[in-house]
């Protein structure tokens, strides 16, 4: 990681650990830092719509070959066992976590709120035209 603290990326440290997911998608997600601290990795094991989905998401800043500076936003790249390749932008402001579909300001997003002790995040996925759903993550011991 660079010499200065990346506050936007480090704000995601409160996600580190294993979480039980309930709602329309159920199962577990685990967040862990990649060596070097430049990327947060999420391992996904969920059941949704009668299908088991496993995936891995890499969360960090874009820094293409030759770029002197990383992107302003914290991006992610998600790959799953169904062949999906999805992109998101992560943002934490106070106790609110927003995961934007593809780009910040998208009409597809998750917005959830951490409880006072940081052991759960309750919110909902919102999709353009409807079809979103409520989801809660509860930290596992």
PDB file of N, CA, C and O in Angstrom, residues 5-6 13 20 25 28 31-32 37 39 45 47 53 57 59-60 67-68 74-75 93 96 100 117-118 127 132-133 138:
ATOM      1  N   UNK A   5      -2.415   6.583   4.293  1.00  0.00           N
ATOM      2  CA  UNK A   5      -3.551   5.695   4.529  1.00  0.00           C
ATOM      3  C   UNK A   5      -4.668   6.021   3.538  1.00  0.00           C
ATOM      4  O   UNK A   5      -5.040   7.171   3.361  1.00  0.00           O
ATOM      5  N   UNK A   6      -5.165   5.001   2.880  1.00  0.00           N
ATOM      6  CA  UNK A   6      -6.272   5.146   1.933  1.00  0.00           C
ATOM      7  C   UNK A   6      -7.561   5.032   2.748  1.00  0.00           C
ATOM      8  O   UNK A   6      -8.044   3.943   3.013  1.00  0.00           O
ATOM      9  N   UNK A  13     -12.646  -1.985   6.192  1.00  0.00           N
ATOM     10  CA  UNK A  13     -12.088  -2.940   7.149  1.00  0.00           C
ATOM     11  C   UNK A  13     -13.159  -3.473   8.104  1.00  0.00           C
ATOM     12  O   UNK A  13     -13.066  -4.596   8.577  1.00  0.00           O
ATOM     13  N   UNK A  20     -23.223 -14.099   8.101  1.00  0.00           N
ATOM     14  CA  UNK A  20     -24.374 -14.888   7.660  1.00  0.00           C
ATOM     15  C   UNK A  20     -25.304 -13.932   6.926  1.00  0.00           C
ATOM     16  O   UNK A  20     -25.655 -12.869   7.432  1.00  0.00           O
ATOM     17  N   UNK A  25     -31.372 -13.951  -0.758  1.00  0.00           N
ATOM     18  CA  UNK A  25     -30.146 -14.743  -0.901  1.00  0.00           C
ATOM     19  C   UNK A  25     -29.711 -15.135   0.502  1.00  0.00           C
ATOM     20  O   UNK A  25     -29.691 -14.298   1.400  1.00  0.00           O
ATOM     21  N   UNK A  28     -23.332 -17.509   3.333  1.00  0.00           N
ATOM     22  CA  UNK A  28     -22.272 -16.777   4.012  1.00  0.00           C
ATOM     23  C   UNK A  28     -21.410 -16.012   3.012  1.00  0.00           C
ATOM     24  O   UNK A  28     -21.279 -16.403   1.853  1.00  0.00           O
ATOM     25  N   UNK A  31     -15.040 -11.684   4.145  1.00  0.00           N
ATOM     26  CA  UNK A  31     -14.165 -10.638   3.639  1.00  0.00           C
ATOM     27  C   UNK A  31     -12.800 -10.794   4.299  1.00  0.00           C
ATOM     28  O   UNK A  31     -12.716 -11.022   5.506  1.00  0.00           O
ATOM     29  N   UNK A  32     -11.730 -10.639   3.503  1.00  0.00           N
ATOM     30  CA  UNK A  32     -10.366 -10.725   4.008  1.00  0.00           C
ATOM     31  C   UNK A  32      -9.473  -9.835   3.155  1.00  0.00           C
ATOM     32  O   UNK A  32      -9.761  -9.595   1.983  1.00  0.00           O
ATOM     33  N   UNK A  37      -2.598  -5.259   1.494  1.00  0.00           N
ATOM     34  CA  UNK A  37      -3.660  -4.366   1.932  1.00  0.00           C
ATOM     35  C   UNK A  37      -4.271  -3.478   0.869  1.00  0.00           C
ATOM     36  O   UNK A  37      -5.013  -2.562   1.184  1.00  0.00           O
ATOM     37  N   UNK A  39      -6.221  -4.661  -1.657  1.00  0.00           N
ATOM     38  CA  UNK A  39      -7.488  -5.238  -2.096  1.00  0.00           C
ATOM     39  C   UNK A  39      -8.139  -6.011  -0.966  1.00  0.00           C
ATOM     40  O   UNK A  39      -7.476  -6.732  -0.228  1.00  0.00           O
ATOM     41  N   UNK A  45     -20.753 -17.595  -0.775  1.00  0.00           N
ATOM     42  CA  UNK A  45     -21.376 -18.925  -0.848  1.00  0.00           C
ATOM     43  C   UNK A  45     -22.848 -18.733  -0.477  1.00  0.00           C
ATOM     44  O   UNK A  45     -23.203 -18.705   0.694  1.00  0.00           O
ATOM     45  N   UNK A  47     -27.246 -19.218  -1.574  1.00  0.00           N
ATOM     46  CA  UNK A  47     -28.312 -19.867  -2.323  1.00  0.00           C
ATOM     47  C   UNK A  47     -29.332 -18.790  -2.634  1.00  0.00           C
ATOM     48  O   UNK A  47     -29.791 -18.071  -1.744  1.00  0.00           O
ATOM     49  N   UNK A  53     -24.759 -20.391  -5.482  1.00  0.00           N
ATOM     50  CA  UNK A  53     -23.824 -19.522  -6.192  1.00  0.00           C
ATOM     51  C   UNK A  53     -22.599 -19.318  -5.304  1.00  0.00           C
ATOM     52  O   UNK A  53     -22.720 -18.911  -4.154  1.00  0.00           O
ATOM     53  N   UNK A  57     -14.926 -11.845  -5.101  1.00  0.00           N
ATOM     54  CA  UNK A  57     -14.945 -10.437  -5.481  1.00  0.00           C
ATOM     55  C   UNK A  57     -13.660  -9.785  -4.979  1.00  0.00           C
ATOM     56  O   UNK A  57     -13.251 -10.009  -3.844  1.00  0.00           O
ATOM     57  N   UNK A  59     -11.984  -6.136  -4.276  1.00  0.00           N
ATOM     58  CA  UNK A  59     -12.433  -4.772  -4.019  1.00  0.00           C
ATOM     59  C   UNK A  59     -11.208  -3.885  -3.792  1.00  0.00           C
ATOM     60  O   UNK A  59     -10.380  -4.174  -2.914  1.00  0.00           O
ATOM     61  N   UNK A  60     -11.071  -2.835  -4.589  1.00  0.00           N
ATOM     62  CA  UNK A  60      -9.937  -1.928  -4.440  1.00  0.00           C
ATOM     63  C   UNK A  60     -10.038  -0.807  -5.457  1.00  0.00           C
ATOM     64  O   UNK A  60     -11.065  -0.598  -6.076  1.00  0.00           O
ATOM     65  N   UNK A  67      -0.669   3.898 -15.149  1.00  0.00           N
ATOM     66  CA  UNK A  67      -1.322   4.984 -14.395  1.00  0.00           C
ATOM     67  C   UNK A  67      -0.478   5.356 -13.183  1.00  0.00           C
ATOM     68  O   UNK A  67       0.053   4.492 -12.493  1.00  0.00           O
ATOM     69  N   UNK A  68      -0.353   6.649 -12.957  1.00  0.00           N
ATOM     70  CA  UNK A  68       0.418   7.114 -11.807  1.00  0.00           C
ATOM     71  C   UNK A  68      -0.410   7.111 -10.528  1.00  0.00           C
ATOM     72  O   UNK A  68       0.131   6.964  -9.445  1.00  0.00           O
ATOM     73  N   UNK A  74     -13.694   3.382  -5.097  1.00  0.00           N
ATOM     74  CA  UNK A  74     -13.290   2.012  -4.763  1.00  0.00           C
ATOM     75  C   UNK A  74     -14.169   1.075  -5.595  1.00  0.00           C
ATOM     76  O   UNK A  74     -15.383   1.025  -5.405  1.00  0.00           O
ATOM     77  N   UNK A  75     -13.560   0.379  -6.525  1.00  0.00           N
ATOM     78  CA  UNK A  75     -14.267  -0.501  -7.460  1.00  0.00           C
ATOM     79  C   UNK A  75     -14.175  -1.949  -7.007  1.00  0.00           C
ATOM     80  O   UNK A  75     -13.352  -2.305  -6.161  1.00  0.00           O
ATOM     81  N   UNK A  93     -20.267   5.783   4.047  1.00  0.00           N
ATOM     82  CA  UNK A  93     -20.383   7.118   4.634  1.00  0.00           C
ATOM     83  C   UNK A  93     -21.030   6.940   5.988  1.00  0.00           C
ATOM     84  O   UNK A  93     -22.191   6.524   6.070  1.00  0.00           O
ATOM     85  N   UNK A  96     -23.429   3.902   6.778  1.00  0.00           N
ATOM     86  CA  UNK A  96     -24.163   3.474   5.587  1.00  0.00           C
ATOM     87  C   UNK A  96     -23.212   2.908   4.540  1.00  0.00           C
ATOM     88  O   UNK A  96     -22.268   3.579   4.110  1.00  0.00           O
ATOM     89  N   UNK A 100     -22.766   0.224  -5.398  1.00  0.00           N
ATOM     90  CA  UNK A 100     -23.376   0.669  -6.646  1.00  0.00           C
ATOM     91  C   UNK A 100     -23.122  -0.345  -7.747  1.00  0.00           C
ATOM     92  O   UNK A 100     -21.994  -0.809  -7.901  1.00  0.00           O
ATOM     93  N   UNK A 117     -23.188  -1.675  17.130  1.00  0.00           N
ATOM     94  CA  UNK A 117     -21.969  -2.406  17.490  1.00  0.00           C
ATOM     95  C   UNK A 117     -21.271  -3.050  16.292  1.00  0.00           C
ATOM     96  O   UNK A 117     -20.297  -3.783  16.451  1.00  0.00           O
ATOM     97  N   UNK A 118     -21.756  -2.782  15.079  1.00  0.00           N
ATOM     98  CA  UNK A 118     -21.091  -3.261  13.872  1.00  0.00           C
ATOM     99  C   UNK A 118     -21.239  -4.738  13.598  1.00  0.00           C
ATOM    100  O   UNK A 118     -20.481  -5.295  12.807  1.00  0.00           O
ATOM    101  N   UNK A 127     -33.268  -2.385  -7.753  1.00  0.00           N
ATOM    102  CA  UNK A 127     -33.022  -2.548  -9.186  1.00  0.00           C
ATOM    103  C   UNK A 127     -33.966  -1.649  -9.960  1.00  0.00           C
ATOM    104  O   UNK A 127     -35.122  -1.476  -9.577  1.00  0.00           O
ATOM    105  N   UNK A 132     -35.976  -5.728  -6.582  1.00  0.00           N
ATOM    106  CA  UNK A 132     -34.977  -5.724  -5.520  1.00  0.00           C
ATOM    107  C   UNK A 132     -35.451  -6.546  -4.330  1.00  0.00           C
ATOM    108  O   UNK A 132     -36.556  -7.087  -4.333  1.00  0.00           O
ATOM    109  N   UNK A 133     -34.611  -6.640  -3.312  1.00  0.00           N
ATOM    110  CA  UNK A 133     -34.981  -7.431  -2.139  1.00  0.00           C
ATOM    111  C   UNK A 133     -34.190  -6.996  -0.916  1.00  0.00           C
ATOM    112  O   UNK A 133     -33.099  -6.448  -1.033  1.00  0.00           O
ATOM    113  N   UNK A 138     -25.193 -10.702   9.179  1.00  0.00           N
ATOM    114  CA  UNK A 138     -24.929 -10.734  10.619  1.00  0.00           C
ATOM    115  C   UNK A 138     -23.561 -11.379  10.834  1.00  0.00           C
ATOM    116  O   UNK A 138     -23.314 -12.487  10.350  1.00  0.00           O
TER     117      UNK A 138
END
